[in-house]
PDB file of C-alpha atoms and ligand atoms in Angstrom:
ATOM      1  CA  MET A  17     -54.879  -0.325   0.662  1.00 58.00           C
ATOM      2  CA  ASN A  18     -54.422   2.731   2.902  1.00 82.00           C
ATOM      3  CA  ASP A  19     -51.616   3.485   5.307  1.00 93.00           C
ATOM      4  CA  VAL A  20     -51.611   6.951   6.860  1.00 94.00           C
ATOM      5  CA  PHE A  21     -47.938   6.557   7.846  1.00 94.00           C
ATOM      6  CA  SER A  22     -46.830   5.735   4.283  1.00 94.00           C
ATOM      7  CA  SER A  23     -48.209   9.020   2.965  1.00 91.00           C
ATOM      8  CA  LEU A  24     -46.996  11.360   5.698  1.00 94.00           C
ATOM      9  CA  ALA A  25     -44.449  12.933   3.297  1.00 94.00           C
ATOM     10  CA  THR A  26     -47.405  14.855   1.865  1.00 90.00           C
ATOM     11  CA  GLY A  27     -49.679  14.669   4.962  1.00 82.00           C
ATOM     12  CA  ASP A  28     -51.725  17.713   6.073  1.00 90.00           C
ATOM     13  CA  SER A  29     -50.791  19.265   9.420  1.00 91.00           C
ATOM     14  CA  GLU A  30     -53.951  17.862  11.232  1.00 93.00           C
ATOM     15  CA  THR A  31     -52.979  14.318  10.254  1.00 94.00           C
ATOM     16  CA  THR A  32     -49.322  14.874  11.230  1.00 95.00           C
ATOM     17  CA  GLN A  33     -50.427  16.281  14.648  1.00 95.00           C
ATOM     18  CA  GLN A  34     -52.693  13.286  15.232  1.00 95.00           C
ATOM     19  CA  ILE A  35     -49.836  10.882  14.384  1.00 97.00           C
ATOM     20  CA  ALA A  36     -47.430  12.820  16.619  1.00 96.00           C
ATOM     21  CA  SER A  37     -49.879  12.519  19.490  1.00 97.00           C
ATOM     22  CA  VAL A  38     -50.296   8.714  18.865  1.00 98.00           C
ATOM     23  CA  LEU A  39     -46.454   8.307  18.851  1.00 97.00           C
ATOM     24  CA  HIS A  40     -46.219  10.356  22.054  1.00 96.00           C
ATOM     25  CA  SER A  41     -48.911   8.242  23.762  1.00 97.00           C
ATOM     26  CA  ARG A  42     -47.050   5.096  22.636  1.00 97.00           C
ATOM     27  CA  SER A  43     -43.808   6.307  24.244  1.00 95.00           C
ATOM     28  CA  GLN A  44     -45.727   6.799  27.542  1.00 95.00           C
ATOM     29  CA  ASP A  45     -47.354   3.358  27.537  1.00 97.00           C
ATOM     30  CA  PRO A  46     -45.675   1.184  30.236  1.00 96.00           C
ATOM     31  CA  ASP A  47     -45.718  -2.139  28.328  1.00 97.00           C
ATOM     32  CA  GLN A  48     -44.591  -0.454  25.072  1.00 97.00           C
ATOM     33  CA  ASN A  49     -41.752   0.964  27.077  1.00 96.00           C
ATOM     34  CA  ARG A  50     -40.772  -2.417  28.590  1.00 95.00           C
ATOM     35  CA  MET A  51     -40.711  -3.875  25.068  1.00 96.00           C
ATOM     36  CA  LEU A  52     -38.552  -0.977  23.790  1.00 95.00           C
ATOM     37  CA  GLN A  53     -36.026  -1.344  26.652  1.00 94.00           C
ATOM     38  CA  ARG A  54     -35.765  -5.119  25.938  1.00 93.00           C
ATOM     39  CA  PHE A  55     -35.127  -4.290  22.257  1.00 93.00           C
ATOM     40  CA  LEU A  56     -32.494  -1.694  23.084  1.00 93.00           C
ATOM     41  CA  ALA A  57     -30.707  -4.086  25.474  1.00 91.00           C
ATOM     42  CA  ALA A  58     -29.839  -6.302  22.432  1.00 88.00           C
ATOM     43  CA  VAL A  59     -28.360  -3.381  20.443  1.00 89.00           C
ATOM     44  CA  ASP A  60     -24.624  -2.503  20.605  1.00 87.00           C
ATOM     45  CA  VAL A  61     -25.173   1.256  20.929  1.00 87.00           C
ATOM     46  CA  THR A  62     -21.472   1.841  21.119  1.00 84.00           C
ATOM     47  CA  ALA A  63     -21.165   0.945  17.465  1.00 75.00           C
ATOM     48  CA  GLY A  64     -21.964   4.378  15.977  1.00 80.00           C
ATOM     49  CA  PRO A  65     -22.912   6.315  14.039  1.00 93.00           C
ATOM     50  CA  LEU A  66     -26.368   4.832  14.520  1.00 95.00           C
ATOM     51  CA  LEU A  67     -28.965   5.330  11.766  1.00 97.00           C
ATOM     52  CA  GLU A  68     -32.675   5.101  12.468  1.00 97.00           C
ATOM     53  CA  ILE A  69     -34.814   4.914   9.323  1.00 98.00           C
ATOM     54  CA  GLY A  70     -38.393   6.117   9.965  1.00 98.00           C
ATOM     55  CA  CYS A  71     -37.563   8.029  13.125  1.00 97.00           C
ATOM     56  CA  GLY A  72     -40.833  10.056  13.135  1.00 97.00           C
ATOM     57  CA  SER A  73     -40.974  12.536  16.036  1.00 96.00           C
ATOM     58  CA  GLY A  74     -37.923  10.960  17.587  1.00 95.00           C
ATOM     59  CA  GLY A  75     -39.200   8.588  20.339  1.00 94.00           C
ATOM     60  CA  LEU A  76     -36.555   5.938  19.702  1.00 95.00           C
ATOM     61  CA  LEU A  77     -33.815   8.573  19.111  1.00 94.00           C
ATOM     62  CA  THR A  78     -34.583   9.972  22.650  1.00 93.00           C
ATOM     63  CA  ALA A  79     -34.247   6.477  24.167  1.00 92.00           C
ATOM     64  CA  LEU A  80     -30.935   5.980  22.252  1.00 92.00           C
ATOM     65  CA  CYS A  81     -29.570   9.358  23.499  1.00 89.00           C
ATOM     66  CA  ASP A  82     -30.363   8.175  27.057  1.00 88.00           C
ATOM     67  CA  ARG A  83     -28.393   4.957  26.498  1.00 88.00           C
ATOM     68  CA  ALA A  84     -25.556   6.379  24.502  1.00 87.00           C
ATOM     69  CA  PRO A  85     -25.184  10.101  25.197  1.00 87.00           C
ATOM     70  CA  THR A  86     -22.000  10.477  23.207  1.00 88.00           C
ATOM     71  CA  ALA A  87     -22.981   8.376  20.160  1.00 89.00           C
ATOM     72  CA  THR A  88     -23.607  10.070  16.821  1.00 93.00           C
ATOM     73  CA  LEU A  89     -27.294   9.503  15.861  1.00 94.00           C
ATOM     74  CA  VAL A  90     -28.774  10.006  12.419  1.00 96.00           C
ATOM     75  CA  GLY A  91     -32.554  10.013  11.985  1.00 97.00           C
ATOM     76  CA  VAL A  92     -34.311   9.796   8.638  1.00 98.00           C
ATOM     77  CA  ASP A  93     -38.011  10.212   7.933  1.00 98.00           C
ATOM     78  CA  HIS A  94     -40.131  11.349   5.005  1.00 98.00           C
ATOM     79  CA  SER A  95     -42.211  13.663   7.106  1.00 97.00           C
ATOM     80  CA  VAL A  96     -40.494  17.054   7.506  1.00 97.00           C
ATOM     81  CA  ASP A  97     -43.011  18.070  10.202  1.00 96.00           C
ATOM     82  CA  LEU A  98     -42.285  15.024  12.360  1.00 97.00           C
ATOM     83  CA  LEU A  99     -38.554  15.617  11.934  1.00 97.00           C
ATOM     84  CA  ARG A 100     -39.043  19.158  13.216  1.00 96.00           C
ATOM     85  CA  MET A 101     -40.695  17.714  16.327  1.00 96.00           C
ATOM     86  CA  ALA A 102     -37.839  15.189  16.677  1.00 95.00           C
ATOM     87  CA  ALA A 103     -35.379  18.139  16.631  1.00 94.00           C
ATOM     88  CA  GLN A 104     -37.378  19.975  19.289  1.00 92.00           C
ATOM     89  CA  SER A 105     -37.696  16.973  21.633  1.00 87.00           C
ATOM     90  CA  ASN A 106     -33.948  16.140  21.263  1.00 77.00           C
ATOM     91  CA  ALA A 107     -32.778  19.751  21.310  1.00 71.00           C
ATOM     92  CA  THR A 108     -29.988  19.107  23.815  1.00 71.00           C
ATOM     93  CA  ALA A 109     -28.606  16.086  22.023  1.00 71.00           C
ATOM     94  CA  GLY A 110     -25.246  17.194  20.587  1.00 73.00           C
ATOM     95  CA  ASN A 111     -24.584  14.467  18.035  1.00 89.00           C
ATOM     96  CA  LEU A 112     -27.924  14.244  16.303  1.00 92.00           C
ATOM     97  CA  ARG A 113     -28.477  14.741  12.546  1.00 95.00           C
ATOM     98  CA  LEU A 114     -31.971  14.610  11.046  1.00 96.00           C
ATOM     99  CA  LEU A 115     -32.688  14.268   7.343  1.00 97.00           C
ATOM    100  CA  ALA A 116     -35.829  14.157   5.226  1.00 98.00           C
ATOM    101  CA  ALA A 117     -35.630  11.208   2.842  1.00 98.00           C
ATOM    102  CA  ASP A 118     -37.479   8.213   1.507  1.00 97.00           C
ATOM    103  CA  ALA A 119     -36.488   4.891   3.052  1.00 98.00           C
ATOM    104  CA  HIS A 120     -36.302   3.402  -0.479  1.00 97.00           C
ATOM    105  CA  ARG A 121     -33.602   5.943  -1.582  1.00 97.00           C
ATOM    106  CA  LEU A 122     -31.330   6.995   1.271  1.00 98.00           C
ATOM    107  CA  PRO A 123     -28.937   9.907   0.727  1.00 97.00           C
ATOM    108  CA  PHE A 124     -25.908   8.059   2.043  1.00 98.00           C
ATOM    109  CA  THR A 125     -22.975   6.363   0.384  1.00 97.00           C
ATOM    110  CA  ALA A 126     -22.660   2.574   0.632  1.00 98.00           C
ATOM    111  CA  GLU A 127     -21.550   1.117   3.964  1.00 97.00           C
ATOM    112  CA  SER A 128     -21.902   4.381   5.942  1.00 97.00           C
ATOM    113  CA  PHE A 129     -23.315   2.919   9.159  1.00 97.00           C
ATOM    114  CA  PRO A 130     -22.296   0.184  11.594  1.00 96.00           C
ATOM    115  CA  THR A 131     -25.748   0.158  13.091  1.00 96.00           C
ATOM    116  CA  VAL A 132     -29.131   0.553  11.368  1.00 97.00           C
ATOM    117  CA  LEU A 133     -32.420   0.529  13.350  1.00 97.00           C
ATOM    118  CA  MET A 134     -36.037   0.408  12.300  1.00 98.00           C
ATOM    119  CA  TYR A 135     -38.785   0.715  14.842  1.00 98.00           C
ATOM    120  CA  THR A 136     -42.303   0.203  13.383  1.00 98.00           C
ATOM    121  CA  LEU A 137     -41.247   1.358   9.913  1.00 98.00           C
ATOM    122  CA  LEU A 138     -41.549  -1.769   7.786  1.00 98.00           C
ATOM    123  CA  SER A 139     -45.258  -2.357   8.629  1.00 97.00           C
ATOM    124  CA  HIS A 140     -45.890   0.928   6.809  1.00 97.00           C
ATOM    125  CA  THR A 141     -43.700   0.608   3.694  1.00 97.00           C
ATOM    126  CA  PRO A 142     -45.491  -1.135   0.823  1.00 93.00           C
ATOM    127  CA  ASP A 143     -42.232  -2.617  -0.622  1.00 95.00           C
ATOM    128  CA  ILE A 144     -40.444  -4.137   2.416  1.00 97.00           C
ATOM    129  CA  GLY A 145     -37.841  -5.890   0.234  1.00 97.00           C
ATOM    130  CA  SER A 146     -36.549  -2.734  -1.368  1.00 97.00           C
ATOM    131  CA  VAL A 147     -36.403  -0.852   1.960  1.00 98.00           C
ATOM    132  CA  LEU A 148     -34.333  -3.706   3.455  1.00 98.00           C
ATOM    133  CA  LYS A 149     -32.027  -3.806   0.394  1.00 98.00           C
ATOM    134  CA  GLU A 150     -31.399  -0.058   0.808  1.00 98.00           C
ATOM    135  CA  ALA A 151     -30.676  -0.654   4.541  1.00 98.00           C
ATOM    136  CA  HIS A 152     -28.235  -3.389   3.507  1.00 98.00           C
ATOM    137  CA  ARG A 153     -26.486  -1.015   1.098  1.00 98.00           C
ATOM    138  CA  VAL A 154     -25.848   1.600   3.759  1.00 98.00           C
ATOM    139  CA  CYS A 155     -24.906  -0.888   6.477  1.00 98.00           C
ATOM    140  CA  ARG A 156     -21.209  -1.444   6.952  1.00 97.00           C
ATOM    141  CA  GLN A 157     -19.713  -4.918   6.404  1.00 97.00           C
ATOM    142  CA  GLY A 158     -20.023  -6.769   9.707  1.00 96.00           C
ATOM    143  CA  GLY A 159     -22.507  -4.060  10.870  1.00 96.00           C
ATOM    144  CA  GLN A 160     -25.844  -4.728  12.547  1.00 96.00           C
ATOM    145  CA  ILE A 161     -29.454  -4.111  11.652  1.00 97.00           C
ATOM    146  CA  VAL A 162     -32.081  -4.258  14.401  1.00 97.00           C
ATOM    147  CA  VAL A 163     -35.814  -4.214  13.658  1.00 97.00           C
ATOM    148  CA  LEU A 164     -38.844  -4.079  15.987  1.00 97.00           C
ATOM    149  CA  ASP A 165     -42.254  -3.969  14.414  1.00 97.00           C
ATOM    150  CA  GLY A 166     -45.852  -4.947  14.943  1.00 97.00           C
ATOM    151  CA  ASP A 167     -47.405  -8.194  13.667  1.00 97.00           C
ATOM    152  CA  TYR A 168     -50.612  -6.175  13.439  1.00 97.00           C
ATOM    153  CA  ALA A 169     -52.717  -9.061  12.080  1.00 97.00           C
ATOM    154  CA  SER A 170     -52.341 -10.458  15.594  1.00 97.00           C
ATOM    155  CA  ALA A 171     -54.101  -7.413  17.174  1.00 97.00           C
ATOM    156  CA  ASP A 172     -56.972  -8.881  19.155  1.00 97.00           C
ATOM    157  CA  PHE A 173     -59.244  -6.598  21.188  1.00 97.00           C
ATOM    158  CA  SER A 174     -62.068  -9.106  21.630  1.00 96.00           C
ATOM    159  CA  LEU A 175     -63.568 -10.880  24.673  1.00 94.00           C
ATOM    160  CA  GLY A 176     -65.331 -13.440  22.551  1.00 93.00           C
ATOM    161  CA  PRO A 177     -66.902 -14.137  19.093  1.00 95.00           C
ATOM    162  CA  HIS A 178     -68.639 -11.305  17.305  1.00 96.00           C
ATOM    163  CA  ASP A 179     -67.188  -8.734  19.648  1.00 97.00           C
ATOM    164  CA  PRO A 180     -67.883  -5.213  18.243  1.00 97.00           C
ATOM    165  CA  LEU A 181     -64.409  -4.020  19.206  1.00 98.00           C
ATOM    166  CA  SER A 182     -62.998  -6.466  16.620  1.00 98.00           C
ATOM    167  CA  ALA A 183     -64.678  -4.349  13.935  1.00 98.00           C
ATOM    168  CA  CYS A 184     -62.959  -1.274  15.338  1.00 98.00           C
ATOM    169  CA  VAL A 185     -59.557  -2.981  15.204  1.00 98.00           C
ATOM    170  CA  ALA A 186     -60.197  -4.150  11.627  1.00 97.00           C
ATOM    171  CA  ALA A 187     -61.085  -0.567  10.568  1.00 97.00           C
ATOM    172  CA  TRP A 188     -57.988   0.813  12.368  1.00 97.00           C
ATOM    173  CA  ARG A 189     -55.740  -1.778  10.607  1.00 97.00           C
ATOM    174  CA  ALA A 190     -57.228  -1.065   7.169  1.00 96.00           C
ATOM    175  CA  GLN A 191     -56.505   2.652   7.560  1.00 96.00           C
ATOM    176  CA  TYR A 192     -53.135   2.639   9.322  1.00 97.00           C
ATOM    177  CA  VAL A 193     -51.160  -0.551   8.434  1.00 97.00           C
ATOM    178  CA  VAL A 194     -50.271  -1.667   4.912  1.00 95.00           C
ATOM    179  CA  ASN A 195     -48.267  -4.724   5.922  1.00 94.00           C
ATOM    180  CA  THR A 196     -50.614  -6.588   8.269  1.00 93.00           C
ATOM    181  CA  HIS A 197     -48.988 -10.090   8.184  1.00 92.00           C
ATOM    182  CA  ASN A 198     -45.491  -9.676   6.670  1.00 89.00           C
ATOM    183  CA  LEU A 199     -43.570  -9.050   9.930  1.00 93.00           C
ATOM    184  CA  ARG A 200     -44.182 -12.712  10.837  1.00 93.00           C
ATOM    185  CA  SER A 201     -41.484 -13.522   8.294  1.00 95.00           C
ATOM    186  CA  LEU A 202     -39.026 -10.896   9.517  1.00 97.00           C
ATOM    187  CA  PRO A 203     -36.012 -13.308   9.727  1.00 97.00           C
ATOM    188  CA  ARG A 204     -36.596 -14.483   6.112  1.00 97.00           C
ATOM    189  CA  LEU A 205     -37.093 -10.897   4.891  1.00 97.00           C
ATOM    190  CA  LEU A 206     -33.754  -9.885   6.376  1.00 98.00           C
ATOM    191  CA  GLU A 207     -31.983 -12.913   4.854  1.00 98.00           C
ATOM    192  CA  ALA A 208     -33.523 -12.200   1.486  1.00 97.00           C
ATOM    193  CA  ALA A 209     -32.003  -8.698   1.673  1.00 98.00           C
ATOM    194  CA  GLY A 210     -28.533 -10.218   2.285  1.00 97.00           C
ATOM    195  CA  PHE A 211     -28.291 -10.096   6.097  1.00 98.00           C
ATOM    196  CA  GLN A 212     -27.362 -13.011   8.353  1.00 98.00           C
ATOM    197  CA  LEU A 213     -29.832 -13.498  11.184  1.00 98.00           C
ATOM    198  CA  VAL A 214     -28.331 -13.436  14.724  1.00 97.00           C
ATOM    199  CA  GLN A 215     -31.340 -13.258  16.956  1.00 96.00           C
ATOM    200  CA  ALA A 216     -35.116 -13.117  16.651  1.00 97.00           C
ATOM    201  CA  GLY A 217     -37.942 -12.949  19.162  1.00 95.00           C
ATOM    202  CA  SER A 218     -41.345 -11.520  19.967  1.00 96.00           C
ATOM    203  CA  HIS A 219     -43.176  -9.553  22.627  1.00 96.00           C
ATOM    204  CA  ASN A 220     -46.847  -9.782  23.432  1.00 97.00           C
ATOM    205  CA  TYR A 221     -47.936  -6.207  24.089  1.00 97.00           C
ATOM    206  CA  THR A 222     -50.857  -6.022  26.517  1.00 96.00           C
ATOM    207  CA  ALA A 223     -53.018  -2.923  25.769  1.00 95.00           C
ATOM    208  CA  ALA A 224     -54.418  -1.761  29.109  1.00 95.00           C
ATOM    209  CA  ASP A 225     -55.492   1.606  30.520  1.00 95.00           C
ATOM    210  CA  SER A 226     -53.321   3.805  28.296  1.00 96.00           C
ATOM    211  CA  ALA A 227     -53.879   6.592  25.795  1.00 97.00           C
ATOM    212  CA  TYR A 228     -52.061   4.524  23.116  1.00 97.00           C
ATOM    213  CA  ALA A 229     -54.341   1.459  23.692  1.00 97.00           C
ATOM    214  CA  TYR A 230     -57.418   3.674  23.398  1.00 98.00           C
ATOM    215  CA  SER A 231     -56.030   5.384  20.275  1.00 98.00           C
ATOM    216  CA  ILE A 232     -56.206   2.090  18.444  1.00 98.00           C
ATOM    217  CA  ILE A 233     -59.913   1.721  19.133  1.00 98.00           C
ATOM    218  CA  ASP A 234     -60.631   5.437  18.711  1.00 98.00           C
ATOM    219  CA  ARG A 235     -58.906   5.633  15.329  1.00 98.00           C
ATOM    220  CA  GLY A 236     -60.859   2.589  14.116  1.00 98.00           C
ATOM    221  CA  VAL A 237     -64.121   4.092  15.377  1.00 98.00           C
ATOM    222  CA  ASP A 238     -63.415   7.433  13.780  1.00 98.00           C
ATOM    223  CA  THR A 239     -62.666   5.703  10.489  1.00 97.00           C
ATOM    224  CA  MET A 240     -66.070   3.983  10.653  1.00 98.00           C
ATOM    225  CA  LEU A 241     -67.746   7.210  11.661  1.00 98.00           C
ATOM    226  CA  ASP A 242     -66.123   9.184   8.821  1.00 97.00           C
ATOM    227  CA  SER A 243     -67.186   6.596   6.235  1.00 97.00           C
ATOM    228  CA  GLY A 244     -70.740   6.688   7.493  1.00 98.00           C
ATOM    229  CA  THR A 245     -70.747   3.036   8.676  1.00 97.00           C
ATOM    230  CA  ILE A 246     -71.763   4.030  12.163  1.00 98.00           C
ATOM    231  CA  GLY A 247     -73.285   7.115  13.783  1.00 98.00           C
ATOM    232  CA  LYS A 248     -72.119   9.319  16.583  1.00 98.00           C
ATOM    233  CA  ASP A 249     -73.940   7.542  19.455  1.00 98.00           C
ATOM    234  CA  LEU A 250     -72.436   4.150  18.605  1.00 98.00           C
ATOM    235  CA  ALA A 251     -69.075   5.751  18.042  1.00 98.00           C
ATOM    236  CA  ARG A 252     -69.147   7.167  21.580  1.00 98.00           C
ATOM    237  CA  SER A 253     -70.386   3.867  23.038  1.00 98.00           C
ATOM    238  CA  LEU A 254     -67.610   1.852  21.398  1.00 98.00           C
ATOM    239  CA  LYS A 255     -64.945   4.251  22.748  1.00 98.00           C
ATOM    240  CA  ASP A 256     -66.544   4.029  26.230  1.00 98.00           C
ATOM    241  CA  GLU A 257     -66.609   0.253  26.048  1.00 98.00           C
ATOM    242  CA  ALA A 258     -62.819   0.137  25.476  1.00 98.00           C
ATOM    243  CA  ARG A 259     -62.309   2.277  28.602  1.00 98.00           C
ATOM    244  CA  ARG A 260     -64.804   0.223  30.621  1.00 98.00           C
ATOM    245  CA  ARG A 261     -62.937  -2.988  29.792  1.00 97.00           C
ATOM    246  CA  ALA A 262     -59.596  -1.507  30.741  1.00 96.00           C
ATOM    247  CA  HIS A 263     -61.005  -0.670  34.148  1.00 96.00           C
ATOM    248  CA  ASP A 264     -63.230  -3.731  34.728  1.00 96.00           C
ATOM    249  CA  GLU A 265     -61.108  -6.433  33.003  1.00 92.00           C
ATOM    250  CA  GLY A 266     -57.659  -4.873  33.438  1.00 93.00           C
ATOM    251  CA  PHE A 267     -56.887  -4.957  29.726  1.00 92.00           C
ATOM    252  CA  VAL A 268     -58.357  -4.022  26.290  1.00 94.00           C
ATOM    253  CA  GLY A 269     -56.393  -6.213  23.920  1.00 96.00           C
ATOM    254  CA  SER A 270     -53.080  -7.436  22.783  1.00 97.00           C
ATOM    255  CA  ILE A 271     -50.661  -7.245  19.799  1.00 98.00           C
ATOM    256  CA  THR A 272     -47.609  -9.366  19.074  1.00 97.00           C
ATOM    257  CA  TYR A 273     -44.461  -7.495  18.101  1.00 97.00           C
ATOM    258  CA  ARG A 274     -41.533  -9.079  16.234  1.00 97.00           C
ATOM    259  CA  PHE A 275     -37.915  -8.335  16.900  1.00 97.00           C
ATOM    260  CA  ALA A 276     -34.788  -9.356  14.891  1.00 97.00           C
ATOM    261  CA  LEU A 277     -31.112  -8.556  14.955  1.00 97.00           C
ATOM    262  CA  ALA A 278     -29.015  -9.480  11.859  1.00 98.00           C
ATOM    263  CA  ARG A 279     -25.602  -8.707  10.484  1.00 97.00           C
ATOM    264  CA  ARG A 280     -24.201  -7.709   7.136  1.00 97.00           C
ATOM    265  CA  HIS A 281     -21.571 -10.293   6.128  1.00 92.00           C
ATOM    266  CA  PRO A 282     -18.095  -9.114   7.068  1.00 90.00           C
ATOM    267  CA  SER A 283     -16.515  -9.959   3.695  1.00 80.00           C
ATOM    268  CA  ALA A 284     -16.846  -7.894   0.507  1.00 54.00           C
ATOM    269  CA  ASN A 285     -18.882 -10.490  -1.424  1.00 52.00           C
ATOM    270  CA  THR A 286     -22.295  -9.611  -0.001  1.00 50.00           C
ATOM    271  CA  THR A 287     -24.591  -9.058  -2.964  1.00 56.00           C
ATOM    272  CA  PRO A 288     -28.167  -9.762  -1.783  1.00 56.00           C
ATOM    273  CA  PRO A 289     -29.988 -12.624  -3.563  1.00 54.00           C
ATOM    274  CA  GLN A 290     -31.743 -11.400  -6.737  1.00 54.00           C
ATOM    275  CA  GLY A 291     -35.506 -11.574  -7.206  1.00 50.00           C
TER     276      GLY A 291
HETATM  277  C1  LIG B 311     -45.012   4.251  13.321  1.00 86.95           C
HETATM  278  S1  LIG B 311     -43.958   5.568  12.967  1.00 86.95           S
HETATM  279  C2  LIG B 311     -42.509   5.166  13.854  1.00 86.95           C
HETATM  280  C3  LIG B 311     -41.821   6.397  14.489  1.00 86.95           C
HETATM  281  C4  LIG B 311     -40.554   6.176  15.211  1.00 86.95           C
HETATM  282  N1  LIG B 311     -39.764   5.063  14.856  1.00 86.95           N
HETATM  283  C5  LIG B 311     -40.703   6.250  16.758  1.00 86.95           C
HETATM  284  O1  LIG B 311     -39.738   5.967  17.418  1.00 86.95           O
HETATM  285  O2  LIG B 311     -41.710   6.658  17.253  1.00 86.95           O
HETATM  286  C6  LIG B 311     -43.477   5.239  11.292  1.00 86.95           C
HETATM  287  C7  LIG B 311     -42.650   6.338  10.681  1.00 86.95           C
HETATM  288  O3  LIG B 311     -42.125   5.915   9.408  1.00 86.95           O
HETATM  289  C8  LIG B 311     -42.168   7.031   8.565  1.00 86.95           C
HETATM  290  N2  LIG B 311     -42.212   6.483   7.164  1.00 86.95           N
HETATM  291  C9  LIG B 311     -43.114   5.692   6.557  1.00 86.95           C
HETATM  292  N3  LIG B 311     -42.785   5.409   5.281  1.00 86.95           N
HETATM  293  C10 LIG B 311     -41.575   6.020   5.086  1.00 86.95           C
HETATM  294  C11 LIG B 311     -40.727   6.061   3.958  1.00 86.95           C
HETATM  295  N4  LIG B 311     -41.030   5.464   2.768  1.00 86.95           N
HETATM  296  N5  LIG B 311     -39.565   6.769   4.055  1.00 86.95           N
HETATM  297  C12 LIG B 311     -39.293   7.417   5.196  1.00 86.95           C
HETATM  298  N6  LIG B 311     -40.074   7.387   6.349  1.00 86.95           N
HETATM  299  C13 LIG B 311     -41.234   6.677   6.283  1.00 86.95           C
HETATM  300  C14 LIG B 311     -43.423   7.769   8.894  1.00 86.95           C
HETATM  301  O4  LIG B 311     -43.350   9.135   8.482  1.00 86.95           O
HETATM  302  C15 LIG B 311     -43.412   7.608  10.453  1.00 86.95           C
HETATM  303  O5  LIG B 311     -42.708   8.661  11.037  1.00 86.95           O
END
């Protein structure tokens, strides 16, 4: 199965630019922003240094800088090009370190961080368990891990049965999300990695008239166009239909996002369960 995000370490510059533009449009989407602010309200940003794994072009890092201007922030991503953009957009942040690394093998000694964050990383890493075990290794005893991610199987952009936009969403998911259902079990995944769950919740994102909402349909349509499944006229009509619905119906679709906050046990005996 494909996942454009999981192969960005070796992505060409056109793909990286496209992803940077999607991430930028997401950061401008009002309901995505509401969700992010709710997520950040649960995080103790005073417990630094804060590590974000999968920081991309730095959208969450910027929001963290706003909330905790004096905290030390560390961002890791496997795309050097996205990290360069993160550096540019956070150029004035004094306590920011950015590193290129794979989430499965972080270049930090054990227990380096009191706070570890992941914002839409795990839906794109084929082996969620090993990424969470690595996060557990670098998290300090008693430290927190906070995760926000899409339950992308829940993405529904239909107004009824046999809606052609459902085919666009399915094509988008197949190309951009490797873990379509797993985030539903986020609390259990965190516990399996050795964390103790403190809080879990969800947010129903309403995709309305926003560039990010359209990018979901457009990327699905382009995938079908590129594979020869549909032609240019239908591609244009499907993209127009998404915009028509946003204006006439007030929304295009919805996606459930999952949130969880967990802690690493404060005592030394914290080996994660095997298997
Ligand atoms: C959906 S983006 C999230 C970006 C970011 N959290 C934000 O605030 O906008 C997912 C990010 O995870 C990164 N990523 C995916 N797999 C990775 C891996 N194995 N190691 C490090 N980064 C990874 C991608 O390069 C991408 O930047």
